[in-house]
């Protein structure tokens, strides 16, 4: 399987004159509001951020492709409205550990596809069960669907868990990651994506994990700053997004490339 070649950043395709409204020409701070960028292009605001960061350098709105990640906490989702809001993809929580299934997974999985939203599933990992057991649990609940996006391993510290706060040594954590990803690759014939946070990434030296795309959470700086030298495919840039069709706040994510590049990556 051909591995997608991620890039650390993508130059804006919007002329600098149009970006004056964002205050980004020549670098410096940006007002990271999507409606401002869309107004510059003559479009209406489609999704927003209730608590945007004051970005320095490359802001999320320099990227053409944006998506959401959702779970039961978002409740009933109107996926047709989400699609109409120019949301280009969705990652849907399926499972966690070895005994929990997200209560909205099946509904979100079928409705997102019916609405034409490219979607993939993610698993929230716990270190108190083996990688193989968790991979089997995920596989038991997520169907093999060639049209789906590659599966995602969501791996971060579970410090708020009441039952599993185990923190393995970095080498052991990376070995578990490889075992889980290997199992999913064999099952779905797609190379999974690794989602992680700044602290977990640093604590476990995840830059040593190779051969897989990264989805990086970075809500206070561009990934090139918070994850130096790490290539990435998705950037989770806020947890306070507002998307038509989704009640309350949403995580928003940017894809590293163009719309055409996303279509190529999604079809691999």
Coordinates of C-alpha atoms in Angstrom, one line a residue:
X1 CA 0.0 0.0 0.0
X2 CA 1.3 3.4 -1.0
X3 CA 2.0 5.6 2.1
X4 CA 0.6 9.1 1.8
X5 CA 3.3 11.7 1.9
X6 CA 2.3 14.3 4.5
X7 CA 3.5 17.9 4.4
X8 CA 4.2 20.2 7.3
X9 CA 2.3 23.1 5.8
X10 CA 0.5 24.1 2.6
X11 CA 0.9 27.6 1.2
X12 CA -2.3 29.5 1.0
X13 CA -4.1 29.5 -2.3
X14 CA -5.9 32.7 -1.4
X15 CA -4.2 35.9 -2.7
X16 CA -2.6 38.0 -0.1
X17 CA -4.9 40.9 -0.9
X18 CA -7.9 38.9 0.1
X19 CA -6.2 37.9 3.3
X20 CA -5.7 41.4 4.5
X21 CA -9.0 40.9 6.3
X22 CA -7.2 38.3 8.4
X23 CA -4.2 40.4 8.9
X24 CA -1.9 37.6 7.8
X25 CA 0.2 39.1 5.0
X26 CA 3.8 39.0 5.9
X27 CA 3.2 36.8 8.9
X28 CA 2.2 37.8 12.4
X29 CA -1.1 37.3 14.2
X30 CA -4.3 36.3 12.4
X31 CA -7.9 36.5 13.4
X32 CA -8.8 32.9 12.8
X33 CA -12.5 33.3 12.0
X34 CA -13.8 31.2 9.1
X35 CA -16.5 33.8 8.3
X36 CA -13.8 36.4 7.6
X37 CA -12.0 34.1 5.2
X38 CA -15.2 33.2 3.4
X39 CA -16.4 36.9 3.3
X40 CA -13.2 37.7 1.5
X41 CA -14.1 35.1 -1.1
X42 CA -17.7 36.3 -1.4
X43 CA -19.2 33.3 0.6
X44 CA -21.3 33.0 3.6
X45 CA -20.0 31.6 7.0
X46 CA -20.7 27.9 7.3
X47 CA -19.0 26.8 10.5
X48 CA -17.3 28.8 13.2
X49 CA -15.2 28.7 16.4
X50 CA -16.6 30.2 19.6
X51 CA -13.2 30.6 21.2
X52 CA -10.7 31.0 18.4
X53 CA -7.0 31.1 19.2
X54 CA -5.0 34.1 18.1
X55 CA -2.9 32.3 15.6
X56 CA 0.6 33.3 14.7
X57 CA 1.7 32.3 11.2
X58 CA -0.3 29.6 9.4
X59 CA -3.9 29.6 10.7
X60 CA -6.3 26.7 10.1
X61 CA -8.2 28.7 7.5
X62 CA -5.3 28.4 5.1
X63 CA -6.3 24.8 4.6
X64 CA -9.1 23.9 2.2
X65 CA -10.4 20.7 3.8
X66 CA -12.0 20.7 7.2
X67 CA -13.8 18.0 9.2
X68 CA -15.3 17.0 12.5
X69 CA -14.8 14.1 15.0
X70 CA -17.9 13.1 16.9
X71 CA -19.2 10.7 19.5
X72 CA -22.4 10.1 21.6
X73 CA -21.7 13.4 23.4
X74 CA -22.9 15.3 20.3
X75 CA -26.3 13.6 20.4
X76 CA -28.4 13.3 17.3
X77 CA -26.6 14.9 14.3
X78 CA -28.2 16.2 11.2
X79 CA -25.6 15.0 8.8
X80 CA -27.2 16.6 5.7
X81 CA -26.8 20.0 7.4
X82 CA -23.2 19.1 8.3
X83 CA -22.5 18.3 4.7
X84 CA -24.1 21.5 3.6
X85 CA -21.8 23.4 6.0
X86 CA -18.8 22.4 3.8
X87 CA -17.6 19.8 6.3
X88 CA -15.6 17.4 4.1
X89 CA -15.1 14.4 6.4
X90 CA -16.0 13.0 9.8
X91 CA -14.4 10.6 12.2
X92 CA -16.9 8.8 14.4
X93 CA -16.1 7.2 17.7
X94 CA -16.7 3.5 17.6
X95 CA -15.2 1.8 20.6
X96 CA -12.9 2.2 23.6
X97 CA -10.9 -0.3 25.5
X98 CA -12.2 -3.8 25.2
X99 CA -15.8 -3.5 26.4
X100 CA -17.3 -0.1 25.4
X101 CA -19.2 0.7 22.2
X102 CA -20.2 4.3 21.5
X103 CA -24.0 4.5 21.8
X104 CA -24.3 6.6 18.6
X105 CA -21.8 4.8 16.4
X106 CA -24.1 2.8 14.3
X107 CA -26.5 5.7 13.8
X108 CA -23.7 8.2 12.9
X109 CA -22.0 5.6 10.7
X110 CA -25.0 5.0 8.5
X111 CA -26.4 8.5 8.5
X112 CA -23.1 10.2 7.6
X113 CA -22.7 7.9 4.6
X114 CA -26.3 8.5 3.5
X115 CA -25.6 12.2 3.6
X116 CA -22.5 11.9 1.5
X117 CA -20.0 12.7 4.3
X118 CA -16.8 10.7 3.9
X119 CA -16.3 9.0 7.3
X120 CA -14.0 6.8 9.3
X121 CA -14.1 5.2 12.7
X122 CA -11.8 5.7 15.7
X123 CA -10.9 3.6 18.8
X124 CA -10.1 5.2 22.2
X125 CA -7.2 3.2 23.6
X126 CA -6.6 2.0 27.2
X127 CA -3.4 0.5 28.4
X128 CA -5.1 -2.0 30.7
X129 CA -6.0 -4.3 27.9
X130 CA -3.8 -5.9 25.2
X131 CA -3.6 -4.3 21.8
X132 CA -5.0 -7.5 20.2
X133 CA -8.0 -7.6 22.5
X134 CA -8.8 -4.0 21.7
X135 CA -8.3 -4.5 18.0
X136 CA -10.7 -7.5 18.1
X137 CA -13.3 -5.4 19.9
X138 CA -13.0 -2.6 17.3
X139 CA -13.3 -5.1 14.5
X140 CA -16.4 -6.7 16.0
X141 CA -18.2 -3.4 15.8
X142 CA -16.8 -1.6 12.8
X143 CA -17.6 -3.2 9.4
X144 CA -15.1 -3.6 6.7
X145 CA -16.2 -0.9 4.2
X146 CA -13.9 -0.1 1.3
X147 CA -15.5 3.4 1.0
X148 CA -14.6 4.3 4.6
X149 CA -11.6 6.5 5.6
X150 CA -8.7 4.7 7.3
X151 CA -9.4 3.7 10.9
X152 CA -7.9 5.8 13.7
X153 CA -6.1 4.9 16.9
X154 CA -6.9 7.7 19.5
X155 CA -4.1 7.3 22.0
X156 CA -3.7 9.7 24.9
X157 CA -3.3 9.6 28.7
X158 CA -6.4 8.3 30.4
X159 CA -5.8 10.3 33.6
X160 CA -9.5 10.9 34.2
X161 CA -10.4 7.2 34.0
X162 CA -11.8 5.6 37.1
X163 CA -10.5 2.1 36.1
X164 CA -7.4 2.5 34.0
X165 CA -4.7 5.1 34.6
X166 CA -1.7 2.8 33.8
X167 CA 1.2 4.6 32.1
X168 CA 3.7 2.3 30.5
X169 CA 7.2 3.2 29.7
X170 CA 7.7 4.9 26.3
X171 CA 9.2 1.9 24.6
X172 CA 6.4 -0.4 25.8
X173 CA 3.8 2.2 24.7
X174 CA 5.2 2.3 21.2
X175 CA 5.3 -1.4 21.0
X176 CA 1.7 -1.6 21.9
X177 CA 0.8 1.0 19.3
X178 CA 2.5 -1.0 16.6
X179 CA 0.7 -4.2 17.6
X180 CA -2.7 -2.5 17.5
X181 CA -2.0 -0.8 14.2
X182 CA -0.8 -4.1 12.7
X183 CA -4.0 -5.8 13.7
X184 CA -6.2 -3.1 12.2
X185 CA -4.1 -3.0 9.0
X186 CA -4.6 -6.7 8.5
X187 CA -8.3 -6.4 9.1
X188 CA -9.2 -3.3 7.0
X189 CA -6.4 -3.4 4.5
X190 CA -5.8 0.3 5.1
X191 CA -3.0 1.9 7.0
X192 CA -4.5 3.4 10.2
X193 CA -3.9 7.0 11.4
X194 CA -2.5 7.8 14.9
X195 CA -4.3 10.6 16.8
X196 CA -2.5 12.0 19.8
X197 CA -2.0 15.0 22.0
X198 CA 1.1 17.1 22.8
X199 CA 1.8 15.6 26.2
X200 CA 1.4 12.0 25.2
X201 CA 3.4 12.5 22.0
X202 CA 6.3 14.0 23.9
X203 CA 6.2 11.6 26.9
X204 CA 6.3 8.6 24.6
X205 CA 8.6 9.9 21.9
X206 CA 6.1 9.2 19.2
X207 CA 8.3 10.6 16.6
X208 CA 10.0 7.2 16.7
X209 CA 6.8 5.6 15.4
X210 CA 7.2 5.5 11.6
X211 CA 5.1 4.2 8.7
X212 CA 1.8 5.8 9.8
X213 CA 0.1 9.2 9.3
X214 CA -0.4 11.4 12.4
X215 CA -3.5 13.3 13.4
X216 CA -2.3 15.9 15.9
X217 CA -4.1 18.0 18.5
X218 CA -2.7 21.5 18.7
X219 CA -5.2 24.2 19.8
X220 CA -2.6 26.9 20.7
X221 CA -0.1 26.7 17.9
X222 CA 0.5 25.3 14.4
X223 CA 1.7 21.6 14.5
X224 CA 5.0 22.7 13.1
X225 CA 5.6 24.5 16.3
X226 CA 4.1 22.1 18.9
X227 CA 5.4 18.9 17.1
X228 CA 8.7 20.0 15.5
X229 CA 9.6 18.1 12.4
X230 CA 6.6 15.7 12.6
X231 CA 4.7 15.2 9.4
X232 CA 0.9 15.1 9.8
X233 CA -2.2 14.4 7.8
X234 CA -4.9 16.0 10.1
X235 CA -4.7 18.9 12.5
X236 CA -7.2 19.2 15.3
X237 CA -7.1 22.9 15.9
X238 CA -10.1 23.6 18.2
X239 CA -12.6 21.9 20.5
X240 CA -15.0 24.8 20.5
X241 CA -16.2 24.7 16.9
X242 CA -19.8 25.4 15.9
X243 CA -21.2 23.3 13.0
X244 CA -24.7 23.5 11.6
X245 CA -26.4 20.2 12.3
X246 CA -24.4 19.5 15.5
X247 CA -25.6 20.6 18.9
X248 CA -23.1 22.3 21.2
X249 CA -19.4 22.5 20.5
X250 CA -17.4 20.4 18.1
X251 CA -13.8 19.5 17.4
X252 CA -12.7 20.9 14.1
X253 CA -9.8 19.4 12.1
X254 CA -7.9 20.5 8.9
X255 CA -6.4 18.2 6.3
X256 CA -2.9 19.0 5.2
X257 CA -3.6 19.2 1.5
X258 CA -6.0 20.4 -1.2
X259 CA -9.4 19.0 -1.9
X260 CA -8.0 16.9 -4.8
X261 CA -5.3 15.5 -2.5
X262 CA -7.9 14.6 0.1
X263 CA -9.9 12.7 -2.5
X264 CA -6.8 10.8 -3.5
X265 CA -5.9 10.0 0.2
X266 CA -9.4 9.0 1.1
X267 CA -9.6 6.6 -1.9
X268 CA -6.3 4.8 -1.2

